Tab-separated table of C-alpha atoms and ligand atoms in Angstrom:
chain	number	residue	atom	x	y	z
Y	1	UNK	CA	-3.927	-16.973	3.518
Y	2	UNK	CA	-5.830	-15.710	6.789
Y	3	UNK	CA	-9.331	-14.356	6.397
Y	4	UNK	CA	-10.747	-11.622	8.684
Y	5	UNK	CA	-14.057	-10.460	8.100
Y	6	UNK	CA	-15.611	-7.591	10.126
Y	7	UNK	CA	-18.800	-5.312	10.097
Y	8	UNK	CA	-16.884	-2.040	8.611
Y	9	UNK	CA	-13.850	-0.186	8.375
Y	10	UNK	CA	-13.638	1.123	11.585
Y	11	UNK	CA	-13.530	-2.029	13.167
Y	12	UNK	CA	-11.381	-3.261	10.149
Y	13	UNK	CA	-9.452	0.062	11.246
Y	14	UNK	CA	-8.709	-0.795	14.916
Y	15	UNK	CA	-7.838	-4.375	14.120
Y	16	UNK	CA	-5.300	-3.642	11.921
Y	17	UNK	CA	-3.586	-0.540	13.440
Y	18	UNK	CA	-3.596	-2.661	16.557
Y	19	UNK	CA	-1.365	-5.028	14.187
Y	20	UNK	CA	0.764	-2.108	13.248
Y	21	UNK	CA	1.244	-0.629	16.043
Y	22	UNK	CA	1.741	-4.035	18.218
Y	23	UNK	CA	4.157	-4.913	15.594
Y	24	UNK	CA	6.239	-1.092	16.485
Y	25	UNK	CA	5.892	-1.976	20.149
Y	26	UNK	CA	7.852	-5.580	19.733
Y	27	UNK	CA	9.936	-4.284	16.839
Y	28	UNK	CA	10.799	-0.699	17.693
Y	29	UNK	CA	13.260	-0.282	14.142
Y	30	UNK	CA	10.891	-2.393	11.861
Y	31	UNK	CA	10.609	-1.790	8.111
Y	32	UNK	CA	7.442	-1.136	7.567
Y	33	UNK	CA	5.715	-0.774	3.991
Y	34	UNK	CA	2.908	1.684	3.581
Y	35	UNK	CA	-0.059	2.057	1.220
Y	36	UNK	CA	-2.384	4.538	0.326
Y	37	UNK	CA	-5.773	4.890	-1.033
Y	38	UNK	CA	-8.806	5.543	1.655
Y	39	UNK	CA	-8.887	2.014	2.153
Y	40	UNK	CA	-5.986	2.074	5.345
Y	41	UNK	CA	-7.193	5.190	6.415
Y	42	UNK	CA	-8.864	3.858	9.565
Y	43	UNK	CA	-5.967	2.134	10.011
Y	44	UNK	CA	-3.532	5.262	9.572
Y	45	UNK	CA	-5.421	6.492	12.602
Y	46	UNK	CA	-5.347	4.123	15.009
Y	47	UNK	CA	-1.682	4.163	15.058
Y	48	UNK	CA	-2.119	7.863	15.557
Y	49	UNK	CA	-4.196	7.642	18.064
Y	50	UNK	CA	-1.844	5.052	19.956
Y	51	UNK	CA	1.040	7.235	19.244
Y	52	UNK	CA	-0.828	10.435	20.552
Y	53	UNK	CA	-1.684	8.541	24.046
Y	54	UNK	CA	1.323	6.952	24.250
Y	55	UNK	CA	1.298	4.053	23.361
Y	56	UNK	CA	3.861	3.844	21.073
Y	57	UNK	CA	6.438	5.271	18.799
Y	58	UNK	CA	7.025	5.245	15.393
Y	59	UNK	CA	10.589	7.396	15.202
Y	60	UNK	CA	12.988	4.623	14.421
Y	61	UNK	CA	10.692	2.570	11.584
Y	62	UNK	CA	11.439	3.115	8.282
Y	63	UNK	CA	9.339	3.346	5.992
Y	64	UNK	CA	9.152	2.541	2.020
Y	65	UNK	CA	6.251	3.553	0.015
Y	66	UNK	CA	4.599	1.012	-2.866
Y	67	UNK	CA	4.190	3.601	-5.396
Y	68	UNK	CA	4.350	7.708	-6.475
Y	69	UNK	CA	3.206	9.558	-9.838
Y	70	UNK	CA	5.024	10.234	-12.580
Y	71	UNK	CA	4.980	14.095	-13.408
Y	72	UNK	CA	3.664	15.353	-10.537
Y	73	UNK	CA	5.879	17.391	-7.428
Y	74	UNK	CA	7.048	15.581	-4.575
Y	75	UNK	CA	5.344	18.340	-2.656
Y	76	UNK	CA	1.233	18.214	-4.788
Y	77	UNK	CA	-1.545	17.606	-2.344
Y	78	UNK	CA	-2.015	14.768	-4.847
Y	79	UNK	CA	0.965	13.188	-4.438
Y	80	UNK	CA	1.508	10.071	-2.313
Y	81	UNK	CA	3.947	10.832	-0.332
Y	82	UNK	CA	2.059	14.429	0.561
Y	83	UNK	CA	-0.967	11.618	1.247
Y	84	UNK	CA	1.283	9.532	3.714
Y	85	UNK	CA	2.510	12.960	5.424
Y	86	UNK	CA	-1.102	13.942	5.683
Y	87	UNK	CA	-2.858	10.407	7.131
Y	88	UNK	CA	0.112	9.420	9.042
Y	89	UNK	CA	3.635	10.415	8.920
Y	90	UNK	CA	3.510	14.049	9.855
Y	91	UNK	CA	0.707	13.252	12.714
Y	92	UNK	CA	3.344	11.173	14.442
Y	93	UNK	CA	6.811	11.431	15.115
Y	94	UNK	CA	7.685	8.824	11.901
Y	95	UNK	CA	11.387	10.352	10.972
Y	96	UNK	CA	11.750	12.263	7.491
Y	97	UNK	CA	15.427	10.462	7.261
Y	98	UNK	CA	14.254	7.094	7.696
Y	99	UNK	CA	10.713	7.381	4.698
Y	100	UNK	CA	11.866	6.578	1.741
Y	101	UNK	CA	9.544	7.042	-1.269
Y	102	UNK	CA	9.938	5.848	-5.164
Y	103	UNK	CA	10.991	9.101	-6.829
Y	104	UNK	CA	8.199	9.337	-10.060
Y	105	UNK	CA	10.301	12.731	-11.674
Y	106	UNK	CA	13.747	10.124	-12.392
Y	107	UNK	CA	15.302	10.912	-15.851
Y	108	UNK	CA	15.833	6.575	-15.341
Y	109	UNK	CA	13.303	5.179	-14.183
Y	110	UNK	CA	15.816	1.842	-14.163
Y	111	UNK	CA	18.377	3.639	-12.123
Y	112	UNK	CA	15.240	4.917	-9.929
Y	113	UNK	CA	14.012	0.809	-9.707
Y	114	UNK	CA	17.383	-0.450	-8.591
Y	115	UNK	CA	18.028	2.239	-6.090
Y	116	UNK	CA	14.817	1.803	-4.082
Y	117	UNK	CA	15.975	-1.926	-4.428
Y	118	UNK	CA	18.840	-1.591	-2.696
Y	119	UNK	CA	17.664	1.264	-0.088
Y	120	UNK	CA	15.159	-2.281	1.008
Y	121	UNK	CA	18.152	-4.177	0.212
Y	122	UNK	CA	20.113	-2.270	3.154
Y	123	UNK	CA	17.489	-1.883	5.187
Y	124	UNK	CA	17.224	-5.420	5.688
Y	125	UNK	CA	14.000	-6.308	3.531
Y	126	UNK	CA	10.246	-5.270	3.732
Y	127	UNK	CA	9.474	-7.057	7.945
Y	128	UNK	CA	5.375	-5.617	7.167
Y	129	UNK	CA	3.947	-4.401	4.304
Y	130	UNK	CA	0.043	-2.593	3.749
Y	131	UNK	CA	-2.027	-3.477	1.151
Y	132	UNK	CA	-5.043	-2.833	-0.525
Y	133	UNK	CA	-6.521	-3.012	-3.694
Y	134	UNK	CA	-7.781	-1.448	-6.917
Y	135	UNK	CA	-11.425	-2.553	-8.401
Y	136	UNK	CA	-9.053	-4.129	-11.510
Y	137	UNK	CA	-6.914	-6.561	-8.542
Y	138	UNK	CA	-4.033	-4.326	-9.002
Y	139	UNK	CA	-1.754	-4.032	-6.033
Y	140	UNK	CA	0.668	-0.676	-5.375
Y	141	UNK	CA	0.084	-0.068	-9.321
Y	142	UNK	CA	0.878	-3.133	-10.644
Y	143	UNK	CA	-2.004	-3.400	-12.603
Y	144	UNK	CA	-3.787	-6.380	-14.437
Y	145	UNK	CA	-0.617	-7.880	-17.295
Y	146	UNK	CA	0.756	-10.780	-19.242
Y	147	UNK	CA	3.261	-11.391	-16.230
Y	148	UNK	CA	3.926	-11.128	-12.952
Y	149	UNK	CA	6.337	-8.018	-12.682
Y	150	UNK	CA	9.783	-7.942	-10.129
Y	151	UNK	CA	11.532	-5.000	-9.322
Y	152	UNK	CA	10.612	-1.356	-8.742
Y	153	UNK	CA	9.371	0.368	-12.531
Y	154	UNK	CA	7.561	2.695	-14.677
Y	155	UNK	CA	3.486	2.034	-15.499
Y	156	UNK	CA	0.896	3.153	-17.763
Y	157	UNK	CA	-2.038	3.199	-15.836
Y	158	UNK	CA	-5.082	1.430	-16.944
Y	159	UNK	CA	-8.163	3.231	-17.705
Y	160	UNK	CA	-10.148	1.708	-14.471
Y	161	UNK	CA	-7.371	2.920	-12.265
Y	162	UNK	CA	-7.395	6.351	-14.027
Y	163	UNK	CA	-11.251	6.601	-13.293
Y	164	UNK	CA	-11.263	5.366	-9.726
Y	165	UNK	CA	-8.361	7.473	-9.126
Y	166	UNK	CA	-9.404	11.165	-11.282
Y	167	UNK	CA	-11.592	12.364	-8.342
Y	168	UNK	CA	-9.254	13.158	-6.301
Y	169	UNK	CA	-7.558	15.472	-8.555
Y	170	UNK	CA	-11.140	17.437	-9.427
Y	171	UNK	CA	-10.915	19.383	-12.829
Y	172	UNK	CA	-7.143	19.028	-13.276
Y	173	UNK	CA	-5.728	15.676	-15.219
Y	174	UNK	CA	-4.014	12.821	-12.732
Y	175	UNK	CA	-1.182	11.495	-14.004
Y	176	UNK	CA	-0.758	8.736	-16.325
Y	177	UNK	CA	2.005	7.141	-15.224
Y	178	UNK	CA	2.749	5.825	-11.641
Y	179	UNK	CA	6.649	4.217	-10.134
Y	180	UNK	CA	5.863	0.936	-8.429
Y	181	UNK	CA	7.359	-1.609	-6.506
Y	182	UNK	CA	6.795	-4.906	-8.303
Y	183	UNK	CA	5.344	-8.000	-7.672
Y	184	UNK	CA	8.436	-9.321	-6.607
Y	185	UNK	CA	9.247	-6.788	-4.144
Y	186	UNK	CA	5.727	-6.638	-2.838
Y	187	UNK	CA	6.083	-10.779	-2.344
Y	188	UNK	CA	9.870	-10.049	-0.492
Y	189	UNK	CA	8.338	-8.741	2.861
Y	190	UNK	CA	7.973	-10.532	5.182
Y	191	UNK	CA	4.353	-10.262	6.038
Y	192	UNK	CA	1.790	-8.838	4.168
Y	193	UNK	CA	-1.224	-6.835	6.240
Y	194	UNK	CA	-4.360	-6.283	3.278
Y	195	UNK	CA	-7.412	-4.365	3.355
Y	196	UNK	CA	-10.288	-3.783	1.498
Y	197	UNK	CA	-14.049	-2.700	1.849
Y	198	UNK	CA	-16.813	-1.943	0.162
Y	199	UNK	CA	-19.053	-4.009	-2.914
Y	200	UNK	CA	-16.650	-2.160	-5.784
Y	201	UNK	CA	-13.455	-4.611	-4.172
Y	202	UNK	CA	-15.642	-7.308	-4.199
Y	203	UNK	CA	-14.879	-8.881	-7.087
Y	204	UNK	CA	-11.418	-8.103	-6.819
Y	205	UNK	CA	-10.832	-9.877	-3.929
Y	206	UNK	CA	-12.726	-13.062	-4.869
Y	207	UNK	CA	-10.210	-12.879	-7.359
Y	208	UNK	CA	-6.991	-12.912	-5.298
Y	209	UNK	CA	-8.446	-15.315	-2.949
Y	210	UNK	CA	-10.612	-17.966	-4.970
Y	211	UNK	CA	-8.659	-17.279	-8.350
Y	212	UNK	CA	-6.727	-18.677	-10.340
Y	213	UNK	CA	-3.019	-16.765	-9.716
Y	214	UNK	CA	-2.615	-14.928	-12.894
Y	215	UNK	CA	-1.070	-11.349	-13.686
Y	216	UNK	CA	-4.475	-10.387	-14.454
Y	217	UNK	CA	-5.161	-10.476	-11.184
Y	218	UNK	CA	-1.787	-8.893	-9.711
Y	219	UNK	CA	-3.365	-9.212	-6.210
Y	220	UNK	CA	-4.385	-13.301	-7.029
Y	221	UNK	CA	-0.146	-13.720	-6.267
Y	222	UNK	CA	-0.908	-13.335	-2.567
Y	223	UNK	CA	-1.692	-16.527	-2.742
Y	224	UNK	CA	1.720	-17.842	-3.019
Y	225	UNK	CA	2.578	-15.550	-0.056
Y	226	UNK	CA	2.898	-17.921	3.458
Y	227	UNK	CA	1.792	-14.749	5.569
Y	228	UNK	CA	-0.631	-12.895	4.031
Y	229	UNK	CA	-3.539	-11.564	6.514
Y	230	UNK	CA	-6.576	-10.344	4.672
Y	231	UNK	CA	-9.104	-7.396	6.522
Y	232	UNK	CA	-12.176	-7.305	4.791
Y	233	UNK	CA	-15.637	-5.988	5.549
Y	234	UNK	CA	-18.637	-7.762	4.460
Y	235	UNK	CA	-19.363	-5.873	1.464
Y	236	UNK	CA	-15.793	-6.633	0.016
Y	237	UNK	CA	-16.230	-10.457	1.110
Y	238	UNK	CA	-19.528	-10.567	-0.427
Y	239	UNK	CA	-19.216	-12.196	-3.195
Y	240	UNK	CA	-16.610	-15.362	-1.392
Y	241	UNK	CA	-18.379	-18.775	-1.594
Y	242	UNK	CA	-17.819	-18.953	2.047
F	1	LIG	C1	-4.540	2.802	-5.966
F	1	LIG	C2	-3.272	2.398	-4.450
F	1	LIG	C3	-3.533	1.247	-4.520
F	1	LIG	C4	-4.627	1.497	-3.178
F	1	LIG	C5	-5.650	1.160	-4.447
F	1	LIG	C6	-7.045	1.232	-3.750
F	1	LIG	O1	-3.889	3.879	-6.629
F	1	LIG	N1	-1.480	2.771	-6.101
F	1	LIG	O2	-2.168	1.422	-3.006
F	1	LIG	O3	-4.538	0.055	-3.366
F	1	LIG	O4	-5.480	2.223	-5.282
F	1	LIG	O5	-7.868	2.676	-3.475
F	1	LIG	P1	-9.057	2.798	-2.489
F	1	LIG	O6	-8.164	2.060	-0.732
F	1	LIG	O7	-8.634	4.313	-2.346
F	1	LIG	O8	-10.043	1.967	-3.419
């Protein structure tokens, strides 16, 4: 793991956004894995600003998002699909035909998992995967568990995740289930760029980088990936031993 520590989230957005811009310039048909959450937003802003300057195009980039809520229409303002449209896809030249999401409203989650796995395989695998982390160490929606998962599956969200994400839904109770890429599907990405900011993530970041590799801290599996770059601010890095 290569760990890069920055002063603030704007600096992270500039640096991590540039990595993605450079990747798309060198590989116009790249397959990119995207994450939701507030942490990658400065990165997405940088990608948009470089697109607006005419420095990069994403029209031939294929995208796969990590996860999506169940029991929420795709067009709901709180769906992860709409989050990506609002923060990235709708602000640059991504092609609708190249955007892939898990469907959280299917009757048969196993068939949906197989469909997504097949789509990723047919695209040639994920070249570069963006990841954030939950305060409990989750990546995607792989909550702390007894075993590492492999392909996508339907997950019951933990109370800590619900406590973190309810704010986006205001007074409306947020979904209790989601479809998420599994740990195996994330680990098969050729390159991973990870972002976390703020003191609230410091314990999860420490577990991920310095802790035992355990499904109790799902992000710790990243220690076993051979191309991970960690972009964190000083607050998120504050509990690291060095
Ligand atoms: C979300 C997503 C994760 C994300 C995490 C942290 O619910 N499923 O992919 O990394 O929670 O979000 P944030 O960046 O807003 O703290």
